[in-house]
């Protein structure tokens, strides 16, 4: 098998693992994840922090969003015509629209969005991950295209993957365009780049 076909097969297996988790386990995991994210050694004291709207069984960020200090402005991704993500501030109850994939995003004018480089921290969804910090996404490349600048630039934004522990793989096949994460958090563990745990 080549890395691309390995990734397709692994993606299908790990998506199914997260989809079958019972609701009670999902809720408890989201609560534990929030604690781990807020305890990251580089968690910002102020600025913009972006998350995502959980779909297709992804671990939820609702508990995390509700626990953010007032000095943090929470943001969600918005698909842009250049096939990169832009971001917009969003509060619970504010208007949303569905994008081309059916994922809710803030209902804002293009001028009210900003680039990933304007964030202090970005929490990204994962289909799978390994202990080396490799991320397996959905395969569309949106995050990798949007974060390519981080290959040559130190944080911020800090890049943190979020997933259920059942999404951990022994090894995630990587591609040249993959952007490495600074940390990955599940409900049970935190992996920091460089092998710290």
PDB file of N, CA and C in Angstrom, residues 12-54:
ATOM      1  N   UNK A  12     -11.137   5.884   7.478  1.00  0.00           N
ATOM      2  CA  UNK A  12     -12.432   5.195   7.581  1.00  0.00           C
ATOM      3  C   UNK A  12     -12.553   4.447   8.914  1.00  0.00           C
ATOM      4  N   UNK A  13     -11.494   3.759   9.311  1.00  0.00           N
ATOM      5  CA  UNK A  13     -11.504   3.006  10.569  1.00  0.00           C
ATOM      6  C   UNK A  13     -11.672   3.924  11.771  1.00  0.00           C
ATOM      7  N   UNK A  14     -10.922   5.020  11.791  1.00  0.00           N
ATOM      8  CA  UNK A  14     -10.943   5.910  12.956  1.00  0.00           C
ATOM      9  C   UNK A  14     -12.226   6.728  13.027  1.00  0.00           C
ATOM     10  N   UNK A  15     -12.789   7.086  11.886  1.00  0.00           N
ATOM     11  CA  UNK A  15     -14.082   7.790  11.895  1.00  0.00           C
ATOM     12  C   UNK A  15     -15.162   6.892  12.490  1.00  0.00           C
ATOM     13  N   UNK A  16     -15.127   5.628  12.158  1.00  0.00           N
ATOM     14  CA  UNK A  16     -16.115   4.691  12.704  1.00  0.00           C
ATOM     15  C   UNK A  16     -15.930   4.529  14.208  1.00  0.00           C
ATOM     16  N   UNK A  17     -14.687   4.497  14.676  1.00  0.00           N
ATOM     17  CA  UNK A  17     -14.426   4.377  16.119  1.00  0.00           C
ATOM     18  C   UNK A  17     -15.075   5.516  16.894  1.00  0.00           C
ATOM     19  N   UNK A  18     -14.946   6.729  16.380  1.00  0.00           N
ATOM     20  CA  UNK A  18     -15.506   7.862  17.130  1.00  0.00           C
ATOM     21  C   UNK A  18     -17.021   7.940  16.995  1.00  0.00           C
ATOM     22  N   UNK A  19     -17.558   7.500  15.864  1.00  0.00           N
ATOM     23  CA  UNK A  19     -19.015   7.556  15.657  1.00  0.00           C
ATOM     24  C   UNK A  19     -19.782   6.647  16.604  1.00  0.00           C
ATOM     25  N   UNK A  20     -19.207   5.517  17.006  1.00  0.00           N
ATOM     26  CA  UNK A  20     -19.940   4.549  17.817  1.00  0.00           C
ATOM     27  C   UNK A  20     -19.867   4.836  19.317  1.00  0.00           C
ATOM     28  N   UNK A  21     -19.148   5.873  19.725  1.00  0.00           N
ATOM     29  CA  UNK A  21     -19.069   6.194  21.147  1.00  0.00           C
ATOM     30  C   UNK A  21     -20.442   6.634  21.665  1.00  0.00           C
ATOM     31  N   UNK A  22     -20.872   6.135  22.817  1.00  0.00           N
ATOM     32  CA  UNK A  22     -22.172   6.531  23.368  1.00  0.00           C
ATOM     33  C   UNK A  22     -22.179   7.987  23.840  1.00  0.00           C
ATOM     34  N   UNK A  23     -23.373   8.573  23.875  1.00  0.00           N
ATOM     35  CA  UNK A  23     -23.537   9.989  24.222  1.00  0.00           C
ATOM     36  C   UNK A  23     -22.935  10.331  25.585  1.00  0.00           C
ATOM     37  N   UNK A  24     -23.125   9.477  26.575  1.00  0.00           N
ATOM     38  CA  UNK A  24     -22.591   9.774  27.914  1.00  0.00           C
ATOM     39  C   UNK A  24     -21.063   9.856  27.885  1.00  0.00           C
ATOM     40  N   UNK A  25     -20.442   8.981  27.107  1.00  0.00           N
ATOM     41  CA  UNK A  25     -18.980   9.000  26.990  1.00  0.00           C
ATOM     42  C   UNK A  25     -18.518  10.252  26.246  1.00  0.00           C
ATOM     43  N   UNK A  26     -19.269  10.685  25.250  1.00  0.00           N
ATOM     44  CA  UNK A  26     -18.932  11.892  24.492  1.00  0.00           C
ATOM     45  C   UNK A  26     -18.974  13.133  25.382  1.00  0.00           C
ATOM     46  N   UNK A  27     -20.011  13.224  26.186  1.00  0.00           N
ATOM     47  CA  UNK A  27     -20.181  14.391  27.070  1.00  0.00           C
ATOM     48  C   UNK A  27     -19.051  14.443  28.098  1.00  0.00           C
ATOM     49  N   UNK A  28     -18.770  13.306  28.719  1.00  0.00           N
ATOM     50  CA  UNK A  28     -17.686  13.253  29.708  1.00  0.00           C
ATOM     51  C   UNK A  28     -16.346  13.572  29.056  1.00  0.00           C
ATOM     52  N   UNK A  29     -16.134  13.080  27.844  1.00  0.00           N
ATOM     53  CA  UNK A  29     -14.873  13.334  27.136  1.00  0.00           C
ATOM     54  C   UNK A  29     -14.714  14.816  26.821  1.00  0.00           C
ATOM     55  N   UNK A  30     -15.795  15.474  26.410  1.00  0.00           N
ATOM     56  CA  UNK A  30     -15.733  16.901  26.103  1.00  0.00           C
ATOM     57  C   UNK A  30     -15.368  17.714  27.347  1.00  0.00           C
ATOM     58  N   UNK A  31     -15.899  17.312  28.498  1.00  0.00           N
ATOM     59  CA  UNK A  31     -15.570  17.990  29.760  1.00  0.00           C
ATOM     60  C   UNK A  31     -14.079  17.809  30.098  1.00  0.00           C
ATOM     61  N   UNK A  32     -13.588  16.586  29.966  1.00  0.00           N
ATOM     62  CA  UNK A  32     -12.177  16.306  30.266  1.00  0.00           C
ATOM     63  C   UNK A  32     -11.256  17.003  29.273  1.00  0.00           C
ATOM     64  N   UNK A  33     -11.657  17.034  28.010  1.00  0.00           N
ATOM     65  CA  UNK A  33     -10.862  17.723  26.990  1.00  0.00           C
ATOM     66  C   UNK A  33     -10.728  19.204  27.331  1.00  0.00           C
ATOM     67  N   UNK A  34     -11.813  19.827  27.750  1.00  0.00           N
ATOM     68  CA  UNK A  34     -11.772  21.257  28.099  1.00  0.00           C
ATOM     69  C   UNK A  34     -10.710  21.525  29.161  1.00  0.00           C
ATOM     70  N   UNK A  35     -10.659  20.678  30.182  1.00  0.00           N
ATOM     71  CA  UNK A  35      -9.661  20.847  31.242  1.00  0.00           C
ATOM     72  C   UNK A  35      -8.246  20.729  30.695  1.00  0.00           C
ATOM     73  N   UNK A  36      -8.017  19.757  29.807  1.00  0.00           N
ATOM     74  CA  UNK A  36      -6.679  19.556  29.237  1.00  0.00           C
ATOM     75  C   UNK A  36      -6.265  20.740  28.363  1.00  0.00           C
ATOM     76  N   UNK A  37      -7.182  21.238  27.543  1.00  0.00           N
ATOM     77  CA  UNK A  37      -6.861  22.384  26.680  1.00  0.00           C
ATOM     78  C   UNK A  37      -6.513  23.615  27.509  1.00  0.00           C
ATOM     79  N   UNK A  38      -7.310  23.891  28.531  1.00  0.00           N
ATOM     80  CA  UNK A  38      -7.066  25.075  29.360  1.00  0.00           C
ATOM     81  C   UNK A  38      -5.794  24.947  30.192  1.00  0.00           C
ATOM     82  N   UNK A  39      -5.319  23.713  30.407  1.00  0.00           N
ATOM     83  CA  UNK A  39      -4.102  23.485  31.196  1.00  0.00           C
ATOM     84  C   UNK A  39      -2.835  23.473  30.353  1.00  0.00           C
ATOM     85  N   UNK A  40      -2.950  23.656  29.043  1.00  0.00           N
ATOM     86  CA  UNK A  40      -1.749  23.655  28.194  1.00  0.00           C
ATOM     87  C   UNK A  40      -0.764  24.728  28.673  1.00  0.00           C
ATOM     88  N   UNK A  41       0.527  24.426  28.700  1.00  0.00           N
ATOM     89  CA  UNK A  41       1.499  25.397  29.221  1.00  0.00           C
ATOM     90  C   UNK A  41       1.566  26.693  28.417  1.00  0.00           C
ATOM     91  N   UNK A  42       1.137  26.672  27.178  1.00  0.00           N
ATOM     92  CA  UNK A  42       1.185  27.865  26.333  1.00  0.00           C
ATOM     93  C   UNK A  42      -0.199  28.472  26.099  1.00  0.00           C
ATOM     94  N   UNK A  43      -1.201  28.052  26.894  1.00  0.00           N
ATOM     95  CA  UNK A  43      -2.543  28.595  26.662  1.00  0.00           C
ATOM     96  C   UNK A  43      -2.512  30.107  26.869  1.00  0.00           C
ATOM     97  N   UNK A  44      -3.023  30.875  25.906  1.00  0.00           N
ATOM     98  CA  UNK A  44      -2.921  32.336  25.995  1.00  0.00           C
ATOM     99  C   UNK A  44      -3.809  32.928  27.089  1.00  0.00           C
ATOM    100  N   UNK A  45      -3.383  34.071  27.598  1.00  0.00           N
ATOM    101  CA  UNK A  45      -4.178  34.786  28.606  1.00  0.00           C
ATOM    102  C   UNK A  45      -5.191  35.717  27.963  1.00  0.00           C
ATOM    103  N   UNK A  46      -4.945  36.066  26.701  1.00  0.00           N
ATOM    104  CA  UNK A  46      -5.844  36.980  25.997  1.00  0.00           C
ATOM    105  C   UNK A  46      -5.709  36.721  24.500  1.00  0.00           C
ATOM    106  N   UNK A  47      -6.617  37.301  23.725  1.00  0.00           N
ATOM    107  CA  UNK A  47      -6.545  37.188  22.281  1.00  0.00           C
ATOM    108  C   UNK A  47      -7.622  36.280  21.712  1.00  0.00           C
ATOM    109  N   UNK A  48      -7.418  35.896  20.470  1.00  0.00           N
ATOM    110  CA  UNK A  48      -8.393  35.055  19.769  1.00  0.00           C
ATOM    111  C   UNK A  48      -7.959  33.592  19.818  1.00  0.00           C
ATOM    112  N   UNK A  49      -8.898  32.745  20.186  1.00  0.00           N
ATOM    113  CA  UNK A  49      -8.702  31.301  20.194  1.00  0.00           C
ATOM    114  C   UNK A  49      -9.778  30.700  19.303  1.00  0.00           C
ATOM    115  N   UNK A  50      -9.378  29.919  18.315  1.00  0.00           N
ATOM    116  CA  UNK A  50     -10.340  29.310  17.401  1.00  0.00           C
ATOM    117  C   UNK A  50     -10.533  27.842  17.721  1.00  0.00           C
ATOM    118  N   UNK A  51     -11.757  27.401  17.527  1.00  0.00           N
ATOM    119  CA  UNK A  51     -12.099  25.996  17.659  1.00  0.00           C
ATOM    120  C   UNK A  51     -12.755  25.529  16.375  1.00  0.00           C
ATOM    121  N   UNK A  52     -13.722  24.673  16.494  1.00  0.00           N
ATOM    122  CA  UNK A  52     -14.441  24.155  15.334  1.00  0.00           C
ATOM    123  C   UNK A  52     -15.830  23.736  15.787  1.00  0.00           C
ATOM    124  N   UNK A  53     -16.735  23.579  14.830  1.00  0.00           N
ATOM    125  CA  UNK A  53     -18.074  23.069  15.105  1.00  0.00           C
ATOM    126  C   UNK A  53     -18.003  21.563  14.884  1.00  0.00           C
ATOM    127  N   UNK A  54     -18.203  20.781  15.934  1.00  0.00           N
ATOM    128  CA  UNK A  54     -18.048  19.324  15.843  1.00  0.00           C
ATOM    129  C   UNK A  54     -19.113  18.696  14.944  1.00  0.00           C
TER     130      UNK A  54
END
